[in-house]
Amino acid sequence: MKNRLIKEFDNIKDEMLSLSKNIHENPELCFDEYKSSNFIKELLKKHNFIIEEKSGGIDTAFKARFKGKEDGPTVAFLAEYDALPEIGHGCGHNLIAAVSTGAAIALSKVMNETNGEIILLGTPAEEGGGGKVILLEKGEFDDIDYSLMAHPSTQALIGRGGLATTGIELVYRGISAHSAAPEQGINALQAVIQTFNMLDSIRAQLPNKTNINGIITSGGKASNIIPDYAACRFSVRTRNFEDLKIVVCKIKNTIKAVEMLTGAKAEIKVGSVYAERYPNLTIGETYKKYMEEQGEKIDYPDPNAKIGSSDIGNVTLKMPAIHAYFKIVDQQIASHSKDFTNASITDKAHESALKTSKALACTAYEILTDKKLREKIQREFKENVPIYESLSLE
Ligand SMILES: [Zn+2]
Ligand SMILES: [Zn+2]
């Protein structure tokens, strides 16, 4: 059966390639991926998937279903397809879309002999919009048992984690005055500057591996006016959600201290949480086996390497899931760069994407058909993944 599955790719690889090229040529920002989501939906419709539009109330999210012979587990392939401002597909999400869509279509061709269901879930706005967080909150993952996806990279990896993260928008309001008589006003910019300085001064007390990066988004209009309004924005990263709660609490206390010191009044908006990631190693090892059968070496990450964050973390809290990395370029280039945009459309990238798609399809097939494997996956999930009551920081 797996040979048949792999053979199916001979029929669909041109469609996968065109899909990747079409999305790459039409980069769309988060929540605005109308063309990209349509390219995927059209292809899935052609292959007899049933499409549910606007999943979770998001215009560019969708769910495409293909039911098997009888009831059984449901495996979803997750497709991302948003791009970045100015640099286009500098994170290579055109390849993610092609890999997941290809795997879903190939697997659909053997579902008349297989129990369960496959879903291609279109998950927009990974780059900052938290598409998967919204889809989780709206229950769009409730009928899914396992989630699979793979991301292009300069390395081929399984088992890489991700940090918990959130964004904080902070506004200070003061009172404007002539700069010749600053004592008559309340300087909102001073409050912003003090916030940055105080956060620097408490760094040593923050949990290990905490990372806070801030920018000033508004700092006054003229140098002869004491600014009555100033604003800044922070990205906060921590090892896990528990640490994130501690750090956000400390930031809020810092802001209170600044209010007291300066007299400015703060308005704080904490964004949604991308949780830390728990990649399921049992699924990862299965995927690794199919990549290695195709001559691709897969590594485990260096535990000291810096890692980022993604809304897949929240999915890994809900169900066994993987977010593997496949190698599309030999040189060390930066993600979120023009170089990566160019690397995401080469023959080498597409060759690697095709192998990855085959491995994901075979992994999903094994999950659908091997009860023992499912038990092992679930056991690992129960042992390793914490249960958080909620991911709220309010
Ligand atoms: Zn990215
Ligand atoms: Zn990405």
Coordinates of C-alpha atoms and ligand atoms in Angstrom, one line a residue:
M1 CA 0.0 0.0 0.0
K2 CA 2.8 2.4 0.9
N3 CA 4.4 1.9 -2.5
R4 CA 1.0 2.7 -4.1
L5 CA 0.9 5.8 -2.0
I6 CA 4.3 6.9 -3.1
K7 CA 3.5 6.2 -6.7
E8 CA 0.5 8.5 -6.5
F9 CA 3.0 11.4 -6.3
D10 CA 4.0 10.8 -9.9
N11 CA 0.5 11.9 -10.8
I12 CA 0.3 14.9 -8.5
K13 CA 3.8 16.3 -8.3
D14 CA 3.2 18.8 -11.2
E15 CA 0.1 20.1 -9.4
M16 CA 2.1 20.4 -6.2
L17 CA 4.8 22.4 -8.0
S18 CA 2.3 24.8 -9.6
L19 CA 0.6 25.3 -6.3
S20 CA 3.9 26.2 -4.7
K21 CA 4.8 28.6 -7.6
N22 CA 1.4 30.2 -7.6
I23 CA 1.5 31.0 -3.9
H24 CA 5.1 32.2 -4.1
E25 CA 4.3 34.5 -7.0
N26 CA 1.3 36.0 -5.1
P27 CA 2.6 36.7 -1.6
E28 CA -0.3 37.7 0.8
L29 CA 0.0 38.9 4.4
C30 CA -1.8 37.3 7.3
F31 CA -5.6 37.1 7.1
D32 CA -5.4 38.4 3.5
E33 CA -4.5 35.1 1.8
Y34 CA -7.5 35.0 -0.5
K35 CA -5.6 33.9 -3.7
S36 CA -3.4 31.4 -1.9
S37 CA -6.2 29.7 0.0
N38 CA -8.2 29.6 -3.3
F39 CA -5.3 27.9 -5.1
I40 CA -5.3 25.1 -2.5
K41 CA -9.1 24.8 -2.3
E42 CA -9.4 24.5 -6.1
L43 CA -6.9 21.8 -6.3
L44 CA -8.5 19.8 -3.4
K45 CA -12.0 20.2 -5.0
K46 CA -10.6 18.8 -8.2
H47 CA -9.5 15.7 -6.2
N48 CA -13.0 15.3 -4.7
F49 CA -12.4 16.8 -1.2
I50 CA -15.4 18.3 0.5
I51 CA -14.6 21.9 1.4
E52 CA -15.9 23.8 4.4
E53 CA -15.3 27.5 4.0
K54 CA -14.2 30.2 6.5
S55 CA -13.3 27.9 9.4
G56 CA -13.5 29.6 12.7
G57 CA -15.0 32.7 11.1
I58 CA -11.8 33.5 9.3
D59 CA -12.2 34.2 5.6
T60 CA -9.0 32.6 4.5
A61 CA -9.2 29.5 6.7
F62 CA -10.9 26.3 5.5
K63 CA -11.2 22.6 6.1
A64 CA -11.1 20.0 3.3
R65 CA -12.3 16.5 4.2
F66 CA -11.9 13.1 2.7
K67 CA -13.6 10.3 4.4
G68 CA -12.3 6.7 4.4
K69 CA -14.0 3.3 4.2
E70 CA -15.4 3.3 7.7
D71 CA -15.1 5.5 10.9
G72 CA -11.6 5.7 12.4
P73 CA -9.0 8.2 13.5
T74 CA -8.8 11.6 11.9
V75 CA -5.4 12.9 10.7
A76 CA -5.0 16.5 9.6
F77 CA -2.3 18.0 7.5
L78 CA -1.9 21.7 8.3
A79 CA -1.2 24.2 5.5
E80 CA 0.2 27.6 6.1
Y81 CA 0.3 30.1 3.2
D82 CA 0.9 33.6 4.6
A83 CA 3.9 35.7 3.5
L84 CA 5.9 38.5 5.1
P85 CA 5.8 42.3 4.4
E86 CA 8.2 43.4 1.7
I87 CA 10.1 40.1 1.4
G88 CA 7.3 37.8 0.3
H89 CA 7.6 34.2 1.1
G90 CA 10.8 34.6 3.2
C91 CA 9.5 31.8 5.5
G92 CA 8.7 29.4 2.6
H93 CA 5.0 28.9 3.5
N94 CA 4.4 28.2 -0.2
L95 CA 6.3 24.9 0.4
I96 CA 4.3 24.1 3.5
A97 CA 1.1 24.4 1.6
A98 CA 2.4 22.2 -1.3
V99 CA 3.7 19.6 1.1
S100 CA 0.5 19.3 3.1
T101 CA -1.8 19.5 0.1
G102 CA 0.2 16.9 -1.8
A103 CA 0.2 14.5 1.2
A104 CA -3.6 14.9 1.6
I105 CA -4.3 14.2 -2.0
A106 CA -2.0 11.2 -2.3
L107 CA -3.5 9.7 0.8
S108 CA -7.0 10.3 -0.4
K109 CA -6.4 7.9 -3.3
V110 CA -6.1 4.9 -0.9
M111 CA -8.9 6.0 1.6
N112 CA -11.5 3.7 -0.1
E113 CA -9.5 0.9 1.5
T114 CA -8.6 2.7 4.7
N115 CA -10.6 3.6 7.8
G116 CA -10.7 7.1 9.3
E117 CA -10.7 10.5 7.8
I118 CA -8.1 12.9 6.4
I119 CA -8.4 16.7 6.7
L120 CA -6.4 19.4 5.1
L121 CA -6.8 22.4 7.4
G122 CA -6.0 25.7 5.9
T123 CA -4.4 27.7 8.8
P124 CA -3.8 31.4 7.8
A125 CA -1.8 34.1 9.7
E126 CA 1.0 32.1 11.3
E127 CA 3.2 35.2 11.0
G128 CA 1.7 37.2 13.9
G129 CA -2.0 36.6 13.5
G130 CA -2.2 33.4 15.5
G131 CA -4.5 31.6 12.9
K132 CA -4.2 28.3 14.7
V133 CA -4.9 29.9 18.1
I134 CA -8.2 31.2 16.8
L135 CA -9.1 27.9 15.1
L136 CA -8.4 26.1 18.3
E137 CA -10.5 28.5 20.3
K138 CA -13.4 28.2 17.8
G139 CA -13.3 24.4 18.1
E140 CA -12.0 23.7 14.6
F141 CA -9.5 21.2 15.9
D142 CA -12.1 19.3 18.1
D143 CA -12.7 16.7 15.4
I144 CA -9.0 16.1 14.7
D145 CA -6.9 13.5 16.5
Y146 CA -3.4 14.0 15.0
S147 CA -1.9 17.0 13.2
L148 CA 1.1 16.9 10.8
M149 CA 3.1 19.5 9.1
A150 CA 6.6 20.3 8.0
H151 CA 8.5 23.6 7.6
P152 CA 11.3 24.5 5.2
S153 CA 14.6 25.2 6.8
T154 CA 18.4 25.1 6.4
Q155 CA 18.4 21.9 8.5
A156 CA 16.4 18.6 8.4
L157 CA 15.1 18.1 11.9
I158 CA 12.5 16.4 14.1
G159 CA 11.8 17.1 17.7
R160 CA 12.5 20.8 17.7
G161 CA 10.5 22.7 20.4
G162 CA 9.4 26.2 20.4
L163 CA 9.2 29.0 23.0
A164 CA 6.1 30.4 24.5
T165 CA 5.5 34.0 23.4
T166 CA 3.1 36.9 23.5
G167 CA 3.1 40.5 22.5
I168 CA 2.4 43.5 24.7
E169 CA 1.1 46.9 23.4
L170 CA 1.7 49.7 25.9
V171 CA 0.5 53.2 25.8
Y172 CA 1.2 56.0 28.3
R173 CA -0.9 59.1 28.5
G174 CA 0.5 62.2 30.2
I175 CA -0.1 66.0 29.9
S176 CA 1.5 68.2 27.2
A177 CA 3.3 71.3 28.1
H178 CA 5.8 73.8 26.7
S179 CA 9.2 72.2 26.8
A180 CA 10.5 75.4 28.6
A181 CA 8.2 74.5 31.5
P182 CA 8.2 70.7 31.6
E183 CA 7.1 70.7 35.3
Q184 CA 3.6 71.8 34.1
G185 CA 3.2 68.6 32.1
I186 CA 3.5 64.8 32.5
N187 CA 6.0 63.3 30.0
A188 CA 4.6 60.2 28.5
L189 CA 7.9 59.5 26.6
Q190 CA 9.8 59.5 29.9
A191 CA 7.4 56.8 31.0
V192 CA 8.2 54.7 28.0
I193 CA 12.0 55.2 28.4
Q194 CA 11.7 54.3 32.1
T195 CA 9.9 51.1 31.2
F196 CA 12.7 50.0 28.9
N197 CA 15.3 50.9 31.6
M198 CA 13.5 49.1 34.4
L199 CA 12.9 46.0 32.3
D200 CA 16.7 46.0 31.6
S201 CA 17.3 46.3 35.4
I202 CA 15.2 43.3 36.3
R203 CA 16.5 41.0 33.6
A204 CA 18.7 39.0 36.1
Q205 CA 15.5 38.1 38.0
L206 CA 13.7 36.7 35.1
P207 CA 13.4 33.0 34.4
N208 CA 16.2 31.4 32.4
K209 CA 16.0 31.9 28.6
T210 CA 13.5 34.8 28.9
N211 CA 13.8 37.2 26.0
I212 CA 12.1 40.6 25.9
N213 CA 12.5 42.8 22.8
G214 CA 10.9 46.2 22.6
I215 CA 10.3 49.0 20.1
I216 CA 9.0 52.5 20.6
T217 CA 6.1 53.1 18.2
S218 CA 5.3 56.7 19.2
G219 CA 7.5 59.1 21.1
G220 CA 6.0 62.6 20.7
K221 CA 5.5 65.0 17.8
A222 CA 7.8 68.0 18.4
S223 CA 10.8 68.5 20.6
N224 CA 9.5 71.7 22.1
I225 CA 6.4 69.9 23.4
I226 CA 6.3 67.6 26.4
P227 CA 4.6 64.5 24.9
D228 CA 1.2 63.6 26.4
Y229 CA 1.2 60.4 24.4
A230 CA 3.9 57.7 23.9
A231 CA 3.6 54.0 22.9
C232 CA 5.8 51.0 22.7
R233 CA 5.5 47.3 21.9
F234 CA 7.2 44.2 23.3
S235 CA 7.7 40.7 22.2
V236 CA 8.2 38.4 25.2
R237 CA 9.5 34.8 24.8
T238 CA 9.9 32.2 27.6
R239 CA 10.6 28.5 27.9
N240 CA 6.9 27.8 28.6
F241 CA 3.6 29.3 29.5
E242 CA 4.2 29.1 33.3
D243 CA 7.3 31.3 32.8
L244 CA 5.4 33.6 30.5
K245 CA 2.8 34.2 33.3
I246 CA 5.6 35.1 35.7
V247 CA 7.3 37.5 33.2
V248 CA 4.1 39.2 32.1
C249 CA 3.3 39.7 35.8
K250 CA 6.7 41.3 36.4
I251 CA 6.3 43.6 33.3
K252 CA 2.9 44.7 34.7
N253 CA 4.5 45.5 38.1
T254 CA 7.2 47.4 36.3
I255 CA 4.6 49.5 34.5
K256 CA 2.8 50.2 37.8
A257 CA 6.1 51.5 39.2
V258 CA 6.6 53.7 36.2
E259 CA 3.1 55.1 36.6
M260 CA 3.9 56.0 40.2
L261 CA 7.3 57.5 39.3
T262 CA 6.2 59.6 36.3
G263 CA 2.5 60.3 36.9
A264 CA 1.7 59.0 33.4
K265 CA -1.2 56.5 33.0
A266 CA -0.7 53.2 31.3
E267 CA -3.0 51.2 29.0
I268 CA -1.7 47.7 28.5
K269 CA -2.9 45.2 25.9
V270 CA -1.5 41.7 26.2
G271 CA -1.9 39.7 22.9
S272 CA -2.8 36.1 22.5
V273 CA -0.4 33.4 23.6
Y274 CA 1.7 31.1 21.3
A275 CA 2.4 28.2 23.7
E276 CA 5.6 26.3 23.9
R277 CA 5.8 23.3 21.6
Y278 CA 5.7 19.6 22.4
P279 CA 6.6 17.7 19.2
N280 CA 5.4 14.1 19.4
L281 CA 8.6 12.0 18.9
T282 CA 6.8 8.8 18.1
I283 CA 5.2 10.5 15.1
G284 CA 8.5 12.2 14.4
E285 CA 10.5 9.0 14.4
T286 CA 7.9 7.5 11.9
Y287 CA 8.4 10.5 9.6
K288 CA 12.2 10.2 10.0
K289 CA 12.1 6.6 8.9
Y290 CA 10.3 7.5 5.7
M291 CA 12.6 10.5 5.0
E292 CA 15.7 8.2 5.5
E293 CA 14.2 5.6 3.2
Q294 CA 14.4 8.4 0.5
G295 CA 18.1 9.1 1.4
E296 CA 17.4 12.2 3.5
K297 CA 19.3 12.4 6.8
I298 CA 17.3 13.8 9.7
D299 CA 18.8 15.2 12.9
Y300 CA 17.7 16.1 16.3
P301 CA 18.2 19.8 17.2
D302 CA 21.1 21.1 19.2
P303 CA 19.6 21.6 22.7
N304 CA 21.5 24.9 23.0
A305 CA 20.4 26.3 19.6
K306 CA 18.1 29.4 19.7
I307 CA 14.5 28.6 18.8
G308 CA 11.5 30.6 17.9
S309 CA 7.8 30.4 18.4
S310 CA 4.8 29.3 16.4
D311 CA 1.1 28.8 16.8
I312 CA 1.7 25.1 16.3
G313 CA 2.7 25.1 20.0
N314 CA -0.9 25.5 21.0
V315 CA -1.9 22.5 18.7
T316 CA 0.7 20.3 20.3
L317 CA -1.0 21.0 23.7
K318 CA -4.3 19.7 22.3
M319 CA -3.2 16.6 20.4
P320 CA -0.2 14.6 19.2
A321 CA 1.4 16.7 16.4
I322 CA 4.6 17.2 14.5
H323 CA 6.2 20.3 12.9
A324 CA 9.2 18.7 11.2
Y325 CA 11.9 20.7 9.3
F326 CA 13.1 19.9 5.8
K327 CA 16.2 21.2 4.2
I328 CA 15.8 23.4 1.1
V329 CA 19.3 25.0 0.9
D330 CA 22.9 24.0 1.7
Q331 CA 24.2 27.4 2.8
Q332 CA 23.4 28.9 6.2
I333 CA 20.9 31.7 5.2
A334 CA 18.6 33.5 7.6
S335 CA 14.9 32.8 7.7
H336 CA 12.7 35.8 7.1
S337 CA 15.1 37.2 4.5
K338 CA 15.1 37.8 0.8
D339 CA 17.6 35.0 0.5
F340 CA 15.1 32.6 2.0
T341 CA 12.4 33.9 -0.3
N342 CA 14.7 33.0 -3.3
A343 CA 15.6 29.6 -1.8
S344 CA 11.9 28.7 -1.4
I345 CA 11.3 28.4 -5.1
T346 CA 14.3 26.5 -6.3
D347 CA 14.3 23.0 -7.8
K348 CA 16.2 21.8 -4.8
A349 CA 13.4 23.1 -2.5
H350 CA 10.8 21.4 -4.5
E351 CA 12.7 18.1 -4.6
S352 CA 13.0 18.2 -0.8
A353 CA 9.3 19.2 -0.5
L354 CA 8.2 16.3 -2.6
K355 CA 10.2 13.8 -0.4
T356 CA 8.7 15.5 2.7
S357 CA 5.2 15.2 1.4
K358 CA 5.7 11.5 0.7
A359 CA 7.0 10.9 4.2
L360 CA 4.1 12.8 5.7
A361 CA 1.6 10.8 3.7
C362 CA 3.2 7.5 4.7
T363 CA 3.3 8.6 8.4
A364 CA -0.4 9.6 8.3
Y365 CA -1.2 6.2 6.6
E366 CA 0.6 4.4 9.4
I367 CA -1.2 6.3 12.1
L368 CA -4.6 5.5 10.4
T369 CA -3.9 1.8 10.1
D370 CA -1.6 0.8 13.0
K371 CA -3.4 0.7 16.4
K372 CA -0.2 -0.1 18.3
L373 CA 1.5 3.0 16.9
R374 CA -1.5 5.1 17.9
E375 CA -1.3 3.8 21.4
K376 CA 2.4 4.6 21.6
I377 CA 1.7 8.1 20.3
Q378 CA -1.0 8.7 22.8
R379 CA 1.0 7.3 25.7
E380 CA 3.9 9.7 24.9
F381 CA 1.4 12.6 24.6
K382 CA -0.2 11.9 28.0
E383 CA 3.2 11.6 29.7
N384 CA 4.9 14.7 28.2
V385 CA 2.3 17.3 27.6
P386 CA 1.1 19.5 30.4
I387 CA -2.6 20.5 30.8
Y388 CA -3.2 24.2 31.1
E389 CA -6.6 25.3 32.4
S390 CA -6.4 28.3 30.0
L391 CA -3.8 30.2 28.0
S392 CA -5.0 33.6 29.2
L393 CA -2.7 36.2 30.7
E394 CA -5.4 38.5 32.0
Ligands
ZN1 ZN 8.1 32.7 9.8
ZN2 ZN 7.1 29.9 8.9

